[in-house]
Amino acid sequence: MIILDGKKTSEKILSIVKSRVAELDITPHLVVILVGDNEASKIYVKNKKLAAEKVGIKSTIIELPSDIKEQALLDRIVKLNEDDNVTGILVQLPLPEHIDKNKVIQTISPKKDVDGFTPENVGKLAIGIEPYFYPATPQGIMMLLDEYGIEVEGKDAVVIGRSNIVGKPMAQMLLRRNATVTTCHSYSQDLEDKIKTADIVVSAVGKKIVRCKMIRNNSVVVDVGIFKLPNGKLTGDVDFDVVSPSCGFISPVPGGVGPMTIASLMFNASKVYR
Ligand code: GUN
């Protein structure tokens, strides 16, 4: 069993991004919008800023109050779209309930949409045109698989979770690389059977869902879940101790997909479209 070391691989990616940024004729500028005071979002946003600084990308965090009017937020985004000094825009999710997330996403210019969430970028991925940006987490996972020489073509892949941020784009990216993809979710029947026959399992649920008896020998297991146990310890969707002995490759939590997501986002933030 080989551990997919996201920490080490992310450092390699970040150093490539850093050299790329140094060669550009402009300094990329990522603007991160944080609405309200979701504690987890604050930590994510801070980590994104730290990573940007590390690779020479300018970053600005715009903190807005949780009661901001939807239109005021949309107006801010339009201004950032028009600002030639801003090359990337990221609106941290979740947003307060009175704000329509989809309206917000649709307002971001696809050429500055470093999350790859706008309909243009999502649609391009779906129909096989190169998008301006691929969503960070699935792109980071593909980078991790590539780093370890894991072949995707012709493999049976099971993606657990169908979110717009991870599950759906992950399925699209695996499909694009010629895997046979099954997307599972809370209504899926016989999840165990599906996991058992998979060559590649990507779990993005946020619950302990992948357990020992489910796994096929030598499969690749990628754990996107990250949540705290009652004792405060961070854990993922996969029961690592029992699943890992039968895997070919497995990503740990923490130190797997998390750092890859940040590195992948920085890769996106280093892309400048004019
Ligand atoms: N919230 C959780 N994950 C993400 C992400 O990848 N991008 C944004 N914008 N918000 C998130």
mmCIF file of C-alpha atoms and ligand atoms in Angstrom:
data_model
loop_
_atom_site.group_PDB
_atom_site.id
_atom_site.type_symbol
_atom_site.label_atom_id
_atom_site.label_comp_id
_atom_site.label_asym_id
_atom_site.label_seq_id
_atom_site.Cartn_x
_atom_site.Cartn_y
_atom_site.Cartn_z
ATOM 1 C CA MET A 1 0.000 0.000 0.000
ATOM 2 C CA ILE A 2 1.346 3.388 -1.003
ATOM 3 C CA ILE A 3 0.276 6.625 0.690
ATOM 4 C CA LEU A 4 -0.673 9.398 -1.731
ATOM 5 C CA ASP A 5 1.322 12.142 -0.064
ATOM 6 C CA GLY A 6 -0.595 15.333 -0.767
ATOM 7 C CA LYS A 7 1.671 17.447 1.379
ATOM 8 C CA LYS A 8 4.827 16.534 -0.530
ATOM 9 C CA THR A 9 3.136 16.672 -3.942
ATOM 10 C CA SER A 10 1.533 20.041 -3.174
ATOM 11 C CA GLU A 11 4.940 21.500 -2.322
ATOM 12 C CA LYS A 12 6.240 20.334 -5.687
ATOM 13 C CA ILE A 13 3.247 21.932 -7.472
ATOM 14 C CA LEU A 14 3.621 25.158 -5.498
ATOM 15 C CA SER A 15 7.268 25.434 -6.456
ATOM 16 C CA ILE A 16 6.327 24.998 -10.145
ATOM 17 C CA VAL A 17 3.618 27.664 -9.731
ATOM 18 C CA LYS A 18 6.130 29.984 -8.070
ATOM 19 C CA SER A 19 8.529 29.746 -11.024
ATOM 20 C CA ARG A 20 5.645 30.272 -13.428
ATOM 21 C CA VAL A 21 4.536 33.400 -11.578
ATOM 22 C CA ALA A 22 8.095 34.772 -11.576
ATOM 23 C CA GLU A 23 8.195 34.486 -15.373
ATOM 24 C CA LEU A 24 4.947 36.385 -15.947
ATOM 25 C CA ASP A 25 5.034 40.004 -17.077
ATOM 26 C CA ILE A 26 2.381 40.874 -14.481
ATOM 27 C CA THR A 27 1.790 39.820 -10.899
ATOM 28 C CA PRO A 28 -1.432 37.818 -10.685
ATOM 29 C CA HIS A 29 -3.893 39.290 -8.224
ATOM 30 C CA LEU A 30 -6.430 37.018 -6.548
ATOM 31 C CA VAL A 31 -9.368 38.646 -4.786
ATOM 32 C CA VAL A 32 -11.184 36.461 -2.271
ATOM 33 C CA ILE A 33 -14.605 37.590 -1.088
ATOM 34 C CA LEU A 34 -15.689 36.384 2.320
ATOM 35 C CA VAL A 35 -19.273 37.129 3.319
ATOM 36 C CA GLY A 36 -20.225 36.805 6.986
ATOM 37 C CA ASP A 37 -18.319 35.065 9.733
ATOM 38 C CA ASN A 38 -18.369 31.355 9.076
ATOM 39 C CA GLU A 39 -15.405 30.144 11.152
ATOM 40 C CA ALA A 40 -14.356 27.366 8.774
ATOM 41 C CA SER A 41 -14.515 29.750 5.790
ATOM 42 C CA LYS A 42 -12.293 32.236 7.621
ATOM 43 C CA ILE A 43 -9.642 29.554 8.066
ATOM 44 C CA TYR A 44 -9.877 28.422 4.429
ATOM 45 C CA VAL A 45 -9.585 32.008 3.201
ATOM 46 C CA LYS A 46 -6.585 32.698 5.415
ATOM 47 C CA ASN A 47 -4.859 29.558 4.126
ATOM 48 C CA LYS A 48 -5.504 30.614 0.536
ATOM 49 C CA LYS A 49 -3.903 33.991 1.230
ATOM 50 C CA LEU A 50 -0.861 32.395 2.872
ATOM 51 C CA ALA A 51 -0.406 30.039 -0.071
ATOM 52 C CA ALA A 52 -0.709 32.931 -2.538
ATOM 53 C CA GLU A 53 1.980 34.889 -0.704
ATOM 54 C CA LYS A 54 4.266 31.853 -0.793
ATOM 55 C CA VAL A 55 4.159 31.678 -4.598
ATOM 56 C CA GLY A 56 4.296 35.414 -5.319
ATOM 57 C CA ILE A 57 0.618 35.914 -6.125
ATOM 58 C CA LYS A 58 -0.896 39.099 -4.759
ATOM 59 C CA SER A 59 -4.063 38.435 -2.789
ATOM 60 C CA THR A 60 -6.727 40.607 -1.253
ATOM 61 C CA ILE A 61 -9.452 39.439 1.075
ATOM 62 C CA ILE A 62 -12.655 41.469 0.919
ATOM 63 C CA GLU A 63 -14.692 40.853 4.058
ATOM 64 C CA LEU A 64 -18.358 41.736 3.744
ATOM 65 C CA PRO A 65 -21.045 41.665 6.443
ATOM 66 C CA SER A 66 -23.472 38.729 6.547
ATOM 67 C CA ASP A 67 -26.435 41.078 5.993
ATOM 68 C CA ILE A 68 -25.037 42.558 2.783
ATOM 69 C CA LYS A 69 -27.705 42.892 0.077
ATOM 70 C CA GLU A 70 -27.392 40.451 -2.784
ATOM 71 C CA GLN A 71 -27.268 43.291 -5.319
ATOM 72 C CA ALA A 72 -24.437 45.003 -3.444
ATOM 73 C CA LEU A 73 -22.396 41.797 -3.636
ATOM 74 C CA LEU A 74 -23.147 41.406 -7.352
ATOM 75 C CA ASP A 75 -22.080 45.039 -7.918
ATOM 76 C CA ARG A 76 -18.761 44.395 -6.161
ATOM 77 C CA ILE A 77 -18.129 41.414 -8.409
ATOM 78 C CA VAL A 78 -18.937 43.398 -11.565
ATOM 79 C CA LYS A 79 -16.386 46.039 -10.491
ATOM 80 C CA LEU A 80 -13.753 43.345 -9.948
ATOM 81 C CA ASN A 81 -14.547 41.846 -13.365
ATOM 82 C CA GLU A 82 -13.850 45.246 -14.912
ATOM 83 C CA ASP A 83 -10.654 45.870 -12.940
ATOM 84 C CA ASP A 84 -7.641 44.947 -15.100
ATOM 85 C CA ASN A 85 -5.475 44.725 -11.989
ATOM 86 C CA VAL A 86 -7.536 41.789 -10.718
ATOM 87 C CA THR A 87 -6.813 38.468 -12.454
ATOM 88 C CA GLY A 88 -8.743 36.061 -10.215
ATOM 89 C CA ILE A 89 -11.982 36.258 -8.214
ATOM 90 C CA LEU A 90 -13.120 33.713 -5.658
ATOM 91 C CA VAL A 91 -16.289 34.012 -3.594
ATOM 92 C CA GLN A 92 -15.949 31.717 -0.606
ATOM 93 C CA LEU A 93 -18.938 29.395 -0.117
ATOM 94 C CA PRO A 94 -21.268 28.929 1.688
ATOM 95 C CA LEU A 95 -23.042 32.270 1.408
ATOM 96 C CA PRO A 96 -25.765 33.535 3.756
ATOM 97 C CA GLU A 97 -29.197 32.124 2.906
ATOM 98 C CA HIS A 98 -30.683 35.347 1.546
ATOM 99 C CA ILE A 99 -28.077 35.408 -1.225
ATOM 100 C CA ASP A 100 -28.596 33.292 -4.343
ATOM 101 C CA LYS A 101 -25.309 31.451 -4.746
ATOM 102 C CA ASN A 102 -25.981 30.709 -8.410
ATOM 103 C CA LYS A 103 -26.574 34.355 -9.238
ATOM 104 C CA VAL A 104 -23.277 35.216 -7.572
ATOM 105 C CA ILE A 105 -21.364 32.518 -9.432
ATOM 106 C CA GLN A 106 -22.915 33.541 -12.749
ATOM 107 C CA THR A 107 -21.744 37.118 -12.226
ATOM 108 C CA ILE A 108 -18.043 36.199 -12.020
ATOM 109 C CA SER A 109 -16.177 36.591 -15.309
ATOM 110 C CA PRO A 110 -15.273 33.074 -16.579
ATOM 111 C CA LYS A 111 -11.759 34.364 -17.290
ATOM 112 C CA LYS A 112 -11.296 35.245 -13.601
ATOM 113 C CA ASP A 113 -13.254 32.292 -12.189
ATOM 114 C CA VAL A 114 -10.332 30.523 -10.463
ATOM 115 C CA ASP A 115 -12.786 28.058 -8.847
ATOM 116 C CA GLY A 116 -14.053 26.934 -12.259
ATOM 117 C CA PHE A 117 -17.641 27.261 -11.019
ATOM 118 C CA THR A 118 -19.221 29.512 -13.665
ATOM 119 C CA PRO A 119 -21.615 27.976 -16.192
ATOM 120 C CA GLU A 120 -19.141 28.677 -19.007
ATOM 121 C CA ASN A 121 -16.300 26.800 -17.337
ATOM 122 C CA VAL A 122 -18.538 23.974 -16.083
ATOM 123 C CA GLY A 123 -20.167 23.684 -19.520
ATOM 124 C CA LYS A 124 -16.844 23.637 -21.331
ATOM 125 C CA LEU A 125 -15.619 20.835 -19.093
ATOM 126 C CA ALA A 126 -18.822 18.893 -19.773
ATOM 127 C CA ILE A 127 -18.670 19.195 -23.562
ATOM 128 C CA GLY A 128 -14.930 18.667 -23.826
ATOM 129 C CA ILE A 129 -13.667 22.171 -24.554
ATOM 130 C CA GLU A 130 -10.717 23.346 -22.453
ATOM 131 C CA PRO A 131 -12.224 25.560 -19.715
ATOM 132 C CA TYR A 132 -10.341 28.611 -18.460
ATOM 133 C CA PHE A 133 -10.146 26.898 -15.070
ATOM 134 C CA TYR A 134 -10.826 23.411 -13.716
ATOM 135 C CA PRO A 135 -12.310 23.228 -10.195
ATOM 136 C CA ALA A 136 -9.467 23.098 -7.691
ATOM 137 C CA THR A 137 -10.223 19.920 -5.738
ATOM 138 C CA PRO A 138 -10.757 17.523 -8.672
ATOM 139 C CA GLN A 139 -7.848 19.098 -10.547
ATOM 140 C CA GLY A 140 -5.662 18.617 -7.447
ATOM 141 C CA ILE A 141 -6.759 14.981 -7.229
ATOM 142 C CA MET A 142 -5.853 14.396 -10.887
ATOM 143 C CA MET A 143 -2.444 15.975 -10.213
ATOM 144 C CA LEU A 144 -1.973 13.610 -7.263
ATOM 145 C CA LEU A 145 -2.928 10.528 -9.319
ATOM 146 C CA ASP A 146 -0.567 11.663 -12.090
ATOM 147 C CA GLU A 147 2.282 12.228 -9.644
ATOM 148 C CA TYR A 148 2.020 8.570 -8.602
ATOM 149 C CA GLY A 149 1.686 7.325 -12.190
ATOM 150 C CA ILE A 150 -1.828 6.016 -11.602
ATOM 151 C CA GLU A 151 -3.471 5.087 -14.878
ATOM 152 C CA VAL A 152 -7.081 6.247 -15.212
ATOM 153 C CA GLU A 153 -7.949 5.166 -18.736
ATOM 154 C CA GLY A 154 -10.301 2.185 -18.849
ATOM 155 C CA LYS A 155 -10.568 1.999 -15.058
ATOM 156 C CA ASP A 156 -13.826 1.676 -13.125
ATOM 157 C CA ALA A 157 -14.110 4.774 -10.957
ATOM 158 C CA VAL A 158 -16.709 5.369 -8.281
ATOM 159 C CA VAL A 159 -17.236 8.941 -7.102
ATOM 160 C CA ILE A 160 -19.230 9.252 -3.892
ATOM 161 C CA GLY A 161 -20.884 12.661 -3.630
ATOM 162 C CA ARG A 162 -22.414 14.832 -6.345
ATOM 163 C CA SER A 163 -21.611 18.362 -5.260
ATOM 164 C CA ASN A 164 -20.843 21.050 -7.807
ATOM 165 C CA ILE A 165 -17.525 21.675 -6.040
ATOM 166 C CA VAL A 166 -16.174 18.112 -6.032
ATOM 167 C CA GLY A 167 -18.365 15.173 -7.088
ATOM 168 C CA LYS A 168 -19.724 16.376 -10.422
ATOM 169 C CA PRO A 169 -16.507 17.927 -11.788
ATOM 170 C CA MET A 170 -14.517 14.933 -10.491
ATOM 171 C CA ALA A 171 -16.757 12.592 -12.474
ATOM 172 C CA GLN A 172 -16.352 14.773 -15.578
ATOM 173 C CA MET A 173 -12.579 14.880 -15.268
ATOM 174 C CA LEU A 174 -12.289 11.109 -14.813
ATOM 175 C CA LEU A 175 -14.617 10.584 -17.771
ATOM 176 C CA ARG A 176 -12.487 12.908 -19.870
ATOM 177 C CA ARG A 177 -9.536 10.677 -19.065
ATOM 178 C CA ASN A 178 -11.539 7.652 -20.289
ATOM 179 C CA ALA A 179 -12.490 6.084 -16.968
ATOM 180 C CA THR A 180 -15.886 4.383 -16.586
ATOM 181 C CA VAL A 181 -17.489 6.560 -13.949
ATOM 182 C CA THR A 182 -20.292 5.861 -11.497
ATOM 183 C CA THR A 183 -21.462 8.786 -9.378
ATOM 184 C CA CYS A 184 -23.059 7.742 -6.098
ATOM 185 C CA HIS A 185 -25.040 9.810 -3.610
ATOM 186 C CA SER A 186 -27.407 9.460 -0.689
ATOM 187 C CA TYR A 187 -30.087 7.779 -2.843
ATOM 188 C CA SER A 188 -27.729 5.244 -4.418
ATOM 189 C CA GLN A 189 -28.562 1.612 -3.782
ATOM 190 C CA ASP A 190 -26.010 -1.062 -2.950
ATOM 191 C CA LEU A 191 -23.212 1.439 -2.460
ATOM 192 C CA GLU A 192 -21.022 -1.298 -1.003
ATOM 193 C CA ASP A 193 -21.280 -3.396 -4.159
ATOM 194 C CA LYS A 194 -20.333 -0.435 -6.294
ATOM 195 C CA ILE A 195 -17.318 0.431 -4.148
ATOM 196 C CA LYS A 196 -16.207 -3.207 -4.046
ATOM 197 C CA THR A 197 -15.859 -3.446 -7.800
ATOM 198 C CA ALA A 198 -14.137 -0.091 -8.297
ATOM 199 C CA ASP A 199 -10.517 0.410 -9.323
ATOM 200 C CA ILE A 200 -10.631 4.024 -8.141
ATOM 201 C CA VAL A 201 -12.825 5.357 -5.318
ATOM 202 C CA VAL A 202 -13.123 9.076 -4.646
ATOM 203 C CA SER A 203 -15.205 9.852 -1.578
ATOM 204 C CA ALA A 204 -16.450 13.390 -0.950
ATOM 205 C CA VAL A 205 -19.261 13.066 1.549
ATOM 206 C CA GLY A 206 -18.157 14.284 4.994
ATOM 207 C CA LYS A 207 -19.189 11.068 6.779
ATOM 208 C CA LYS A 208 -17.380 7.806 7.567
ATOM 209 C CA ILE A 209 -18.705 5.936 4.570
ATOM 210 C CA VAL A 210 -15.898 3.800 3.105
ATOM 211 C CA ARG A 211 -15.116 0.834 5.303
ATOM 212 C CA CYS A 212 -12.953 -2.267 5.125
ATOM 213 C CA LYS A 213 -15.236 -4.913 3.764
ATOM 214 C CA MET A 214 -16.158 -2.642 0.876
ATOM 215 C CA ILE A 215 -12.760 -2.347 -0.745
ATOM 216 C CA ARG A 216 -11.280 -4.320 -3.609
ATOM 217 C CA ASN A 217 -7.640 -5.353 -3.373
ATOM 218 C CA ASN A 218 -5.181 -2.879 -4.866
ATOM 219 C CA SER A 219 -7.764 -0.222 -5.547
ATOM 220 C CA VAL A 220 -6.942 3.492 -5.364
ATOM 221 C CA VAL A 221 -8.791 5.318 -2.593
ATOM 222 C CA VAL A 222 -8.954 9.111 -2.503
ATOM 223 C CA ASP A 223 -10.484 10.639 0.594
ATOM 224 C CA VAL A 224 -11.859 14.157 0.099
ATOM 225 C CA GLY A 225 -13.871 14.238 3.335
ATOM 226 C CA ILE A 226 -12.541 16.219 6.246
ATOM 227 C CA PHE A 227 -14.345 16.671 9.521
ATOM 228 C CA LYS A 228 -13.692 16.659 13.248
ATOM 229 C CA LEU A 229 -14.396 13.721 15.544
ATOM 230 C CA PRO A 230 -15.912 14.460 18.982
ATOM 231 C CA ASN A 231 -12.362 14.253 20.407
ATOM 232 C CA GLY A 232 -11.285 17.086 18.077
ATOM 233 C CA LYS A 233 -9.170 14.888 15.790
ATOM 234 C CA LEU A 234 -9.469 15.485 12.032
ATOM 235 C CA THR A 235 -10.696 12.546 9.998
ATOM 236 C CA GLY A 236 -12.015 11.687 6.544
ATOM 237 C CA ASP A 237 -14.698 9.534 4.850
ATOM 238 C CA VAL A 238 -12.477 6.466 4.814
ATOM 239 C CA ASP A 239 -11.809 4.203 7.775
ATOM 240 C CA PHE A 240 -8.076 4.405 7.105
ATOM 241 C CA ASP A 241 -6.820 1.746 9.516
ATOM 242 C CA VAL A 242 -9.064 -0.969 8.192
ATOM 243 C CA VAL A 243 -9.250 0.026 4.526
ATOM 244 C CA SER A 244 -5.607 0.902 3.837
ATOM 245 C CA PRO A 245 -4.053 -2.593 4.082
ATOM 246 C CA SER A 246 -5.987 -3.798 1.036
ATOM 247 C CA CYS A 247 -5.483 -0.648 -1.072
ATOM 248 C CA GLY A 248 -2.884 -0.120 -3.751
ATOM 249 C CA PHE A 249 -2.861 3.611 -3.026
ATOM 250 C CA ILE A 250 -4.681 5.691 -0.440
ATOM 251 C CA SER A 251 -4.741 9.378 0.446
ATOM 252 C CA PRO A 252 -4.580 10.246 4.152
ATOM 253 C CA VAL A 253 -6.598 12.868 6.042
ATOM 254 C CA PRO A 254 -5.059 15.256 6.846
ATOM 255 C CA GLY A 255 -2.148 15.533 4.379
ATOM 256 C CA GLY A 256 -3.853 14.195 1.262
ATOM 257 C CA VAL A 257 -6.417 16.074 -0.807
ATOM 258 C CA GLY A 258 -6.459 19.205 1.402
ATOM 259 C CA PRO A 259 -3.001 20.529 0.510
ATOM 260 C CA MET A 260 -3.520 19.467 -3.127
ATOM 261 C CA THR A 261 -6.657 21.610 -3.333
ATOM 262 C CA ILE A 262 -4.740 24.684 -2.214
ATOM 263 C CA ALA A 263 -1.857 23.991 -4.615
ATOM 264 C CA SER A 264 -4.301 23.430 -7.447
ATOM 265 C CA LEU A 265 -6.077 26.691 -6.638
ATOM 266 C CA MET A 266 -2.737 28.499 -6.744
ATOM 267 C CA PHE A 267 -2.043 26.880 -10.100
ATOM 268 C CA ASN A 268 -5.339 28.386 -11.267
ATOM 269 C CA ALA A 269 -4.600 31.749 -9.682
ATOM 270 C CA SER A 270 -1.316 31.877 -11.613
ATOM 271 C CA LYS A 271 -3.206 31.756 -14.920
ATOM 272 C CA VAL A 272 -3.796 35.199 -16.360
ATOM 273 C CA TYR A 273 -6.292 35.824 -19.151
ATOM 274 C CA ARG A 274 -6.564 39.214 -20.763
HETATM 275 N N1 GUN B 1 -16.155 26.298 0.051
HETATM 276 C C1 GUN B 1 -15.723 25.023 0.202
HETATM 277 N N2 GUN B 1 -14.926 24.681 -0.839
HETATM 278 C C2 GUN B 1 -14.863 25.767 -1.643
HETATM 279 C C3 GUN B 1 -14.192 26.012 -2.877
HETATM 280 O O1 GUN B 1 -13.498 25.170 -3.458
HETATM 281 N N3 GUN B 1 -14.371 27.260 -3.396
HETATM 282 C C4 GUN B 1 -15.143 28.192 -2.800
HETATM 283 N N4 GUN B 1 -15.263 29.377 -3.397
HETATM 284 N N5 GUN B 1 -15.780 27.983 -1.665
HETATM 285 C C5 GUN B 1 -15.636 26.778 -1.093
#
